[in-house]
Amino acid sequence: MNTQSLTDTASKLVADDKGLLAMDESNPTCNKRFAKLGIPQTLEARRAYRELIVTTPGLGKYISGTILYDETIRQQKKDGTAFVKVLTDAGIIPGIKVDVGAKDMAGHPGERITEGLDGLRDRLAEYFQMGARFAKWRAVIAIGDGIPSRSCIEANAHALARYAALCQEAGLVPIVEPEVLMDGDHTLERCRKETEEVLRNVFIQLNCQRVLLEGMILKPNMVLPGLTCPTQESVEEVADITVNCLLRTVPAAVRGIAFLSGGQSAELASARLNTMNLRFNSHLPWALSFSFARAIQQPALEIWQGKEVNVSAAQQALIHRARCNRAARRGEYTGAMERTGA
Ligand code: 13P
């Protein structure tokens, strides 16, 4: 394992207050989002949309790395330039989603286990060859009556750690993503309890599998009340409980924490990240960053609508969200940025 290059890459992914742009939707997920907006669900539409993202002027000022999908890492611009080259030329590190999805867990109704370990060593070698320098694996943990179960948490944490160890062997920085879902009417406190349990298990397994903490990024959920919980706490309460949960569970050696957005609105995700950095930044051992998909892409996708004439306006919406989120890393994001687009 080349510990120096892993540590350097992990540091670059959180440097200069930049963050990650996740554009690693699987084809079914991407098609679902297209269908909602009446965009054709074709290979060419997916390619054109990803070209729009990677060619957004000035993206590298706010974004350190993008997470691609297997189809996308092999694609090119219309003029034949590989997306990986476009990104690298813009100073953006290409990354790749390597899990093959969360599947129903046998004997555990309502729970899922993420698959993709078989053959992973060979796939990672190929992705490294293609220019990827980091990878992502997402585990999903649902909250409900009697769930998550201990077995679901342990199985997912174990898979995350096996994946992370293989990534580091291949020279790729693992983004370790255990997502506690927002779906349901559970309280903020319940989300805190389950998130703490999940993170504790994840770090036990990461240590057990000898994963270099300095050469990884954690991608957790923010601690949030369930989407249908009648009590929705303030941005400040969410920021405090999230940071305290992370302080209890994430070792200081971890280079950075880059939140997923998980279905929050784009503005709320920026506001919550901003408040965490505003209140705690100087006391934290790790960078608090973003690795959003929906909260960074959705406004752009809605403007694009699959039409060439909307590309430039969609790119402006994308760069606006990227700029807002970099400001949130600095504790400088304000609602006024949304109104002025500044
Ligand atoms: P969201 O920000 O839409 O939750 O996506 C996160 C993710 O895992 C994509 O890589």
CSV table of C-alpha atoms and ligand atoms in Angstrom, one decimal:
chain,number,residue,atom,x,y,z
A,1,MET,CA,0.0,0.0,0.0
A,2,ASN,CA,1.4,3.4,-0.9
A,3,THR,CA,0.4,5.3,2.2
A,4,GLN,CA,1.8,8.6,1.1
A,5,SER,CA,-0.1,8.8,-2.2
A,6,LEU,CA,-3.3,7.7,-0.5
A,7,THR,CA,-2.9,10.3,2.2
A,8,ASP,CA,-2.1,13.0,-0.5
A,9,THR,CA,-5.2,12.1,-2.6
A,10,ALA,CA,-7.4,12.1,0.5
A,11,SER,CA,-6.0,15.5,1.5
A,12,LYS,CA,-6.6,16.9,-2.0
A,13,LEU,CA,-10.2,15.8,-2.0
A,14,VAL,CA,-10.9,18.1,1.0
A,15,ALA,CA,-8.4,20.9,0.2
A,16,ASP,CA,-9.2,24.6,-0.5
A,17,ASP,CA,-12.7,24.3,0.9
A,18,LYS,CA,-13.8,22.3,-2.2
A,19,GLY,CA,-16.0,19.3,-2.1
A,20,LEU,CA,-17.1,16.3,-4.2
A,21,LEU,CA,-19.8,16.2,-6.8
A,22,ALA,CA,-21.5,12.8,-6.9
A,23,MET,CA,-22.7,12.0,-10.5
A,24,ASP,CA,-22.6,8.2,-10.0
A,25,GLU,CA,-26.3,7.4,-10.3
A,26,SER,CA,-26.8,3.9,-11.6
A,27,ASN,CA,-28.6,3.7,-15.0
A,28,PRO,CA,-31.9,2.8,-13.3
A,29,THR,CA,-31.7,5.7,-10.8
A,30,CYS,CA,-30.6,8.2,-13.5
A,31,ASN,CA,-33.4,7.0,-15.8
A,32,LYS,CA,-36.0,7.4,-12.9
A,33,ARG,CA,-34.9,11.0,-12.5
A,34,PHE,CA,-35.0,11.6,-16.2
A,35,ALA,CA,-38.5,10.0,-16.5
A,36,LYS,CA,-39.9,12.4,-13.8
A,37,LEU,CA,-38.9,15.3,-16.0
A,38,GLY,CA,-39.9,13.7,-19.3
A,39,ILE,CA,-36.3,13.3,-20.5
A,40,PRO,CA,-35.7,10.3,-22.7
A,41,GLN,CA,-34.1,7.4,-20.8
A,42,THR,CA,-31.4,6.6,-23.3
A,43,LEU,CA,-27.7,6.1,-23.3
A,44,GLU,CA,-27.2,9.3,-25.4
A,45,ALA,CA,-29.3,11.4,-23.0
A,46,ARG,CA,-27.3,10.1,-20.0
A,47,ARG,CA,-24.1,10.9,-21.9
A,48,ALA,CA,-25.2,14.4,-22.9
A,49,TYR,CA,-26.3,15.1,-19.3
A,50,ARG,CA,-22.9,14.0,-17.9
A,51,GLU,CA,-21.1,16.0,-20.6
A,52,LEU,CA,-23.1,19.1,-19.4
A,53,ILE,CA,-21.8,18.5,-15.9
A,54,VAL,CA,-18.1,17.8,-16.6
A,55,THR,CA,-17.8,20.7,-19.0
A,56,THR,CA,-19.3,23.3,-16.7
A,57,PRO,CA,-17.0,26.3,-16.9
A,58,GLY,CA,-15.1,26.9,-13.6
A,59,LEU,CA,-16.2,23.7,-11.9
A,60,GLY,CA,-12.7,23.0,-10.7
A,61,LYS,CA,-12.8,26.1,-8.5
A,62,TYR,CA,-15.3,24.6,-6.2
A,63,ILE,CA,-15.1,20.8,-6.9
A,64,SER,CA,-12.1,18.7,-6.0
A,65,GLY,CA,-13.4,15.3,-7.3
A,66,THR,CA,-16.4,13.8,-9.1
A,67,ILE,CA,-17.8,10.3,-8.5
A,68,LEU,CA,-18.6,8.6,-11.8
A,69,TYR,CA,-20.5,5.5,-12.7
A,70,ASP,CA,-19.1,2.5,-14.7
A,71,GLU,CA,-21.0,3.7,-17.8
A,72,THR,CA,-19.8,7.3,-17.4
A,73,ILE,CA,-16.1,6.7,-16.8
A,74,ARG,CA,-16.0,5.0,-20.2
A,75,GLN,CA,-17.7,7.9,-22.0
A,76,GLN,CA,-16.5,10.9,-24.0
A,77,LYS,CA,-17.7,14.3,-25.0
A,78,LYS,CA,-19.3,14.6,-28.4
A,79,ASP,CA,-15.9,15.6,-29.8
A,80,GLY,CA,-14.4,12.4,-28.6
A,81,THR,CA,-12.5,13.7,-25.5
A,82,ALA,CA,-12.8,11.2,-22.6
A,83,PHE,CA,-14.7,12.6,-19.6
A,84,VAL,CA,-11.7,11.5,-17.4
A,85,LYS,CA,-9.4,13.8,-19.4
A,86,VAL,CA,-11.9,16.7,-19.3
A,87,LEU,CA,-12.0,16.4,-15.5
A,88,THR,CA,-8.3,15.9,-15.0
A,89,ASP,CA,-7.6,18.9,-17.2
A,90,ALA,CA,-10.0,21.0,-15.0
A,91,GLY,CA,-8.0,19.9,-11.9
A,92,ILE,CA,-10.8,17.6,-10.7
A,93,ILE,CA,-9.9,14.1,-9.5
A,94,PRO,CA,-12.0,11.3,-11.1
A,95,GLY,CA,-13.6,8.8,-8.8
A,96,ILE,CA,-15.8,5.8,-9.3
A,97,LYS,CA,-18.7,4.1,-7.6
A,98,VAL,CA,-17.8,0.4,-7.2
A,99,ASP,CA,-20.6,-1.2,-5.3
A,100,VAL,CA,-23.3,-2.9,-7.4
A,101,GLY,CA,-26.2,-1.8,-5.3
A,102,ALA,CA,-28.1,-2.5,-2.0
A,103,LYS,CA,-30.1,-5.8,-2.2
A,104,ASP,CA,-32.8,-7.2,0.1
A,105,MET,CA,-31.0,-8.9,3.0
A,106,ALA,CA,-32.1,-12.5,3.5
A,107,GLY,CA,-34.1,-13.0,6.6
A,108,HIS,CA,-34.3,-9.3,7.4
A,109,PRO,CA,-37.5,-7.7,6.0
A,110,GLY,CA,-37.0,-4.0,5.3
A,111,GLU,CA,-33.2,-4.2,5.4
A,112,ARG,CA,-30.6,-4.2,2.7
A,113,ILE,CA,-27.0,-5.3,2.2
A,114,THR,CA,-24.7,-3.8,-0.4
A,115,GLU,CA,-23.1,-6.2,-2.9
A,116,GLY,CA,-20.1,-5.9,-5.1
A,117,LEU,CA,-17.1,-7.6,-3.3
A,118,ASP,CA,-16.7,-10.5,-5.7
A,119,GLY,CA,-14.2,-9.6,-8.5
A,120,LEU,CA,-13.7,-6.2,-6.9
A,121,ARG,CA,-9.9,-6.4,-6.9
A,122,ASP,CA,-9.9,-6.7,-10.7
A,123,ARG,CA,-12.4,-4.0,-11.3
A,124,LEU,CA,-10.4,-1.6,-9.1
A,125,ALA,CA,-7.2,-2.3,-11.1
A,126,GLU,CA,-9.1,-1.4,-14.3
A,127,TYR,CA,-10.5,1.8,-12.9
A,128,PHE,CA,-7.1,2.9,-11.6
A,129,GLN,CA,-5.8,2.3,-15.1
A,130,MET,CA,-8.5,4.4,-16.5
A,131,GLY,CA,-7.5,7.3,-14.2
A,132,ALA,CA,-9.7,7.0,-11.2
A,133,ARG,CA,-8.0,7.9,-7.9
A,134,PHE,CA,-10.8,7.3,-5.5
A,135,ALA,CA,-13.9,5.1,-5.2
A,136,LYS,CA,-17.2,5.0,-3.4
A,137,TRP,CA,-19.3,2.2,-1.8
A,138,ARG,CA,-22.7,3.0,-0.2
A,139,ALA,CA,-24.4,1.0,2.5
A,140,VAL,CA,-28.0,1.9,3.4
A,141,ILE,CA,-29.5,1.5,6.9
A,142,ALA,CA,-33.2,2.0,7.3
A,143,ILE,CA,-34.8,3.1,10.6
A,144,GLY,CA,-38.2,1.5,11.5
A,145,ASP,CA,-39.9,-0.8,13.9
A,146,GLY,CA,-37.2,-3.1,15.2
A,147,ILE,CA,-34.7,-2.0,12.6
A,148,PRO,CA,-31.8,-1.5,12.0
A,149,SER,CA,-30.9,-5.0,13.3
A,150,ARG,CA,-27.4,-5.6,14.7
A,151,SER,CA,-26.8,-8.2,11.9
A,152,CYS,CA,-27.6,-5.6,9.2
A,153,ILE,CA,-25.3,-3.0,10.7
A,154,GLU,CA,-22.5,-5.5,11.1
A,155,ALA,CA,-22.8,-7.1,7.7
A,156,ASN,CA,-22.8,-3.7,6.0
A,157,ALA,CA,-19.9,-2.4,8.1
A,158,HIS,CA,-17.9,-5.5,7.3
A,159,ALA,CA,-18.5,-5.1,3.5
A,160,LEU,CA,-17.5,-1.4,3.7
A,161,ALA,CA,-14.3,-2.3,5.4
A,162,ARG,CA,-13.4,-5.1,2.9
A,163,TYR,CA,-14.1,-2.7,0.1
A,164,ALA,CA,-12.0,0.0,1.7
A,165,ALA,CA,-9.0,-2.3,2.2
A,166,LEU,CA,-9.2,-3.5,-1.4
A,167,CYS,CA,-9.3,0.1,-2.6
A,168,GLN,CA,-6.2,1.1,-0.7
A,169,GLU,CA,-4.4,-1.9,-2.0
A,170,ALA,CA,-5.2,-0.7,-5.5
A,171,GLY,CA,-4.1,2.9,-4.8
A,172,LEU,CA,-7.6,4.3,-4.6
A,173,VAL,CA,-8.9,6.4,-1.7
A,174,PRO,CA,-12.1,4.8,-0.4
A,175,ILE,CA,-15.1,7.0,0.3
A,176,VAL,CA,-16.9,5.0,3.0
A,177,GLU,CA,-20.6,5.7,2.9
A,178,PRO,CA,-22.8,4.3,5.5
A,179,GLU,CA,-26.1,6.1,4.9
A,180,VAL,CA,-28.8,6.1,7.6
A,181,LEU,CA,-31.9,6.9,5.6
A,182,MET,CA,-34.2,9.9,6.2
A,183,ASP,CA,-37.4,7.9,5.3
A,184,GLY,CA,-39.8,7.5,8.2
A,185,ASP,CA,-41.3,9.4,11.1
A,186,HIS,CA,-38.4,8.7,13.6
A,187,THR,CA,-37.1,11.5,15.8
A,188,LEU,CA,-33.8,13.4,15.5
A,189,GLU,CA,-32.7,11.6,18.7
A,190,ARG,CA,-33.4,8.2,17.2
A,191,CYS,CA,-31.4,9.1,14.1
A,192,ARG,CA,-28.5,10.1,16.4
A,193,LYS,CA,-28.6,6.8,18.3
A,194,GLU,CA,-28.6,4.7,15.1
A,195,THR,CA,-26.0,6.8,13.3
A,196,GLU,CA,-23.7,6.5,16.3
A,197,GLU,CA,-24.2,2.7,16.4
A,198,VAL,CA,-23.5,2.4,12.7
A,199,LEU,CA,-20.4,4.6,12.7
A,200,ARG,CA,-19.0,2.8,15.8
A,201,ASN,CA,-19.4,-0.5,14.0
A,202,VAL,CA,-17.9,0.9,10.7
A,203,PHE,CA,-14.7,2.0,12.5
A,204,ILE,CA,-14.4,-1.2,14.4
A,205,GLN,CA,-14.5,-3.1,11.0
A,206,LEU,CA,-12.2,-0.6,9.3
A,207,ASN,CA,-9.6,-1.0,12.0
A,208,CYS,CA,-10.0,-4.8,11.9
A,209,GLN,CA,-9.4,-4.8,8.1
A,210,ARG,CA,-6.3,-2.6,8.6
A,211,VAL,CA,-7.7,0.4,6.6
A,212,LEU,CA,-5.4,3.5,6.7
A,213,LEU,CA,-7.6,6.1,8.3
A,214,GLU,CA,-5.5,9.0,6.8
A,215,GLY,CA,-6.1,7.6,3.4
A,216,MET,CA,-10.0,7.5,3.4
A,217,ILE,CA,-12.9,9.9,3.5
A,218,LEU,CA,-16.1,9.2,5.5
A,219,LYS,CA,-19.4,10.0,3.7
A,220,PRO,CA,-22.1,9.9,6.3
A,221,ASN,CA,-25.6,11.2,6.6
A,222,MET,CA,-26.3,14.3,8.6
A,223,VAL,CA,-28.2,13.5,11.8
A,224,LEU,CA,-31.8,14.5,10.8
A,225,PRO,CA,-35.4,13.8,12.0
A,226,GLY,CA,-37.3,11.5,9.7
A,227,LEU,CA,-38.9,13.2,6.7
A,228,THR,CA,-42.4,12.7,8.1
A,229,CYS,CA,-41.5,13.3,11.8
A,230,PRO,CA,-43.9,16.0,13.1
A,231,THR,CA,-41.0,17.8,14.8
A,232,GLN,CA,-38.4,19.2,12.5
A,233,GLU,CA,-35.5,20.8,14.4
A,234,SER,CA,-33.7,24.0,13.5
A,235,VAL,CA,-30.6,24.2,11.4
A,236,GLU,CA,-28.6,24.9,14.6
A,237,GLU,CA,-30.0,21.9,16.5
A,238,VAL,CA,-29.2,19.6,13.5
A,239,ALA,CA,-25.7,21.1,13.2
A,240,ASP,CA,-24.9,20.5,16.9
A,241,ILE,CA,-26.2,17.0,17.2
A,242,THR,CA,-24.5,15.9,13.9
A,243,VAL,CA,-21.1,17.3,14.9
A,244,ASN,CA,-21.3,15.8,18.4
A,245,CYS,CA,-22.3,12.4,17.0
A,246,LEU,CA,-19.2,12.5,14.7
A,247,LEU,CA,-16.9,13.7,17.5
A,248,ARG,CA,-17.9,10.6,19.5
A,249,THR,CA,-17.4,8.1,16.7
A,250,VAL,CA,-14.9,9.3,14.0
A,251,PRO,CA,-11.2,9.1,14.8
A,252,ALA,CA,-9.2,12.2,14.4
A,253,ALA,CA,-6.9,10.6,11.8
A,254,VAL,CA,-9.6,10.5,9.2
A,255,ARG,CA,-8.8,13.1,6.6
A,256,GLY,CA,-12.3,14.4,5.9
A,257,ILE,CA,-16.0,13.9,6.3
A,258,ALA,CA,-18.0,14.6,3.2
A,259,PHE,CA,-21.8,14.5,3.8
A,260,LEU,CA,-24.3,13.0,1.4
A,261,SER,CA,-27.5,15.0,0.9
A,262,GLY,CA,-29.9,12.1,1.2
A,263,GLY,CA,-33.0,13.9,-0.1
A,264,GLN,CA,-32.7,17.2,1.7
A,265,SER,CA,-33.4,20.3,-0.4
A,266,ALA,CA,-30.4,21.9,-1.9
A,267,GLU,CA,-30.7,25.0,0.2
A,268,LEU,CA,-31.2,23.2,3.5
A,269,ALA,CA,-28.2,20.9,2.8
A,270,SER,CA,-26.0,24.0,2.3
A,271,ALA,CA,-27.5,25.8,5.3
A,272,ARG,CA,-26.9,22.9,7.6
A,273,LEU,CA,-23.3,22.3,6.4
A,274,ASN,CA,-22.7,26.0,6.8
A,275,THR,CA,-23.9,26.1,10.4
A,276,MET,CA,-21.7,23.1,11.3
A,277,ASN,CA,-18.6,24.9,9.9
A,278,LEU,CA,-19.6,28.2,11.4
A,279,ARG,CA,-20.0,26.8,14.9
A,280,PHE,CA,-17.4,24.2,15.1
A,281,ASN,CA,-14.8,24.5,12.3
A,282,SER,CA,-11.8,25.6,14.4
A,283,HIS,CA,-12.4,22.8,17.0
A,284,LEU,CA,-12.6,19.9,14.5
A,285,PRO,CA,-9.8,17.4,13.7
A,286,TRP,CA,-11.2,16.7,10.2
A,287,ALA,CA,-12.6,18.8,7.4
A,288,LEU,CA,-16.4,18.9,7.1
A,289,SER,CA,-17.2,18.9,3.5
A,290,PHE,CA,-19.9,17.8,1.0
A,291,SER,CA,-20.3,14.9,-1.5
A,292,PHE,CA,-23.8,15.8,-2.8
A,293,ALA,CA,-25.6,14.3,-5.7
A,294,ARG,CA,-29.2,15.5,-5.6
A,295,ALA,CA,-28.5,18.7,-3.6
A,296,ILE,CA,-26.0,19.8,-6.2
A,297,GLN,CA,-27.4,18.5,-9.4
A,298,GLN,CA,-31.2,18.6,-9.1
A,299,PRO,CA,-31.7,22.3,-10.0
A,300,ALA,CA,-29.5,21.9,-13.1
A,301,LEU,CA,-31.3,18.8,-14.2
A,302,GLU,CA,-34.7,20.5,-13.9
A,303,ILE,CA,-33.5,23.4,-16.1
A,304,TRP,CA,-31.8,21.2,-18.6
A,305,GLN,CA,-34.9,19.1,-19.4
A,306,GLY,CA,-32.9,17.1,-22.0
A,307,LYS,CA,-32.6,20.2,-24.3
A,308,GLU,CA,-29.4,21.5,-25.8
A,309,VAL,CA,-30.6,25.1,-25.6
A,310,ASN,CA,-30.8,24.8,-21.8
A,311,VAL,CA,-27.3,23.6,-21.3
A,312,SER,CA,-25.7,26.9,-20.4
A,313,ALA,CA,-28.5,27.9,-17.9
A,314,ALA,CA,-28.3,24.4,-16.3
A,315,GLN,CA,-24.5,24.8,-16.0
A,316,GLN,CA,-25.0,28.1,-14.3
A,317,ALA,CA,-27.4,26.5,-11.8
A,318,LEU,CA,-24.8,23.7,-11.1
A,319,ILE,CA,-22.0,26.2,-10.6
A,320,HIS,CA,-24.2,28.2,-8.3
A,321,ARG,CA,-24.8,25.2,-6.0
A,322,ALA,CA,-21.1,24.3,-6.1
A,323,ARG,CA,-20.3,27.9,-5.1
A,324,CYS,CA,-22.9,27.9,-2.3
A,325,ASN,CA,-21.5,24.6,-0.9
A,326,ARG,CA,-17.9,25.9,-0.9
A,327,ALA,CA,-19.1,29.0,0.9
A,328,ALA,CA,-20.8,26.5,3.4
A,329,ARG,CA,-17.5,24.9,4.0
A,330,ARG,CA,-16.2,28.3,5.1
A,331,GLY,CA,-19.2,29.2,7.2
A,332,GLU,CA,-19.9,32.0,4.6
A,333,TYR,CA,-23.1,30.8,3.0
A,334,THR,CA,-26.2,33.0,3.4
A,335,GLY,CA,-29.7,32.9,2.1
A,336,ALA,CA,-28.9,36.1,0.2
A,337,MET,CA,-26.5,34.0,-2.0
A,338,GLU,CA,-29.7,32.2,-3.2
A,339,ARG,CA,-31.5,35.4,-4.1
A,340,THR,CA,-28.7,37.1,-5.9
A,341,GLY,CA,-27.0,34.0,-7.3
A,342,ALA,CA,-23.8,35.7,-6.2
B,1,13P,P1,-27.3,12.3,-2.5
B,1,13P,O1,-26.5,13.5,-2.1
B,1,13P,O2,-28.3,12.5,-3.5
B,1,13P,O3,-27.9,11.7,-1.2
B,1,13P,O4,-26.4,11.2,-3.1
B,1,13P,C1,-25.3,10.7,-2.3
B,1,13P,C2,-24.7,9.6,-3.0
B,1,13P,O5,-24.4,8.6,-2.4
B,1,13P,C3,-24.2,9.7,-4.4
B,1,13P,O6,-22.9,9.3,-4.4
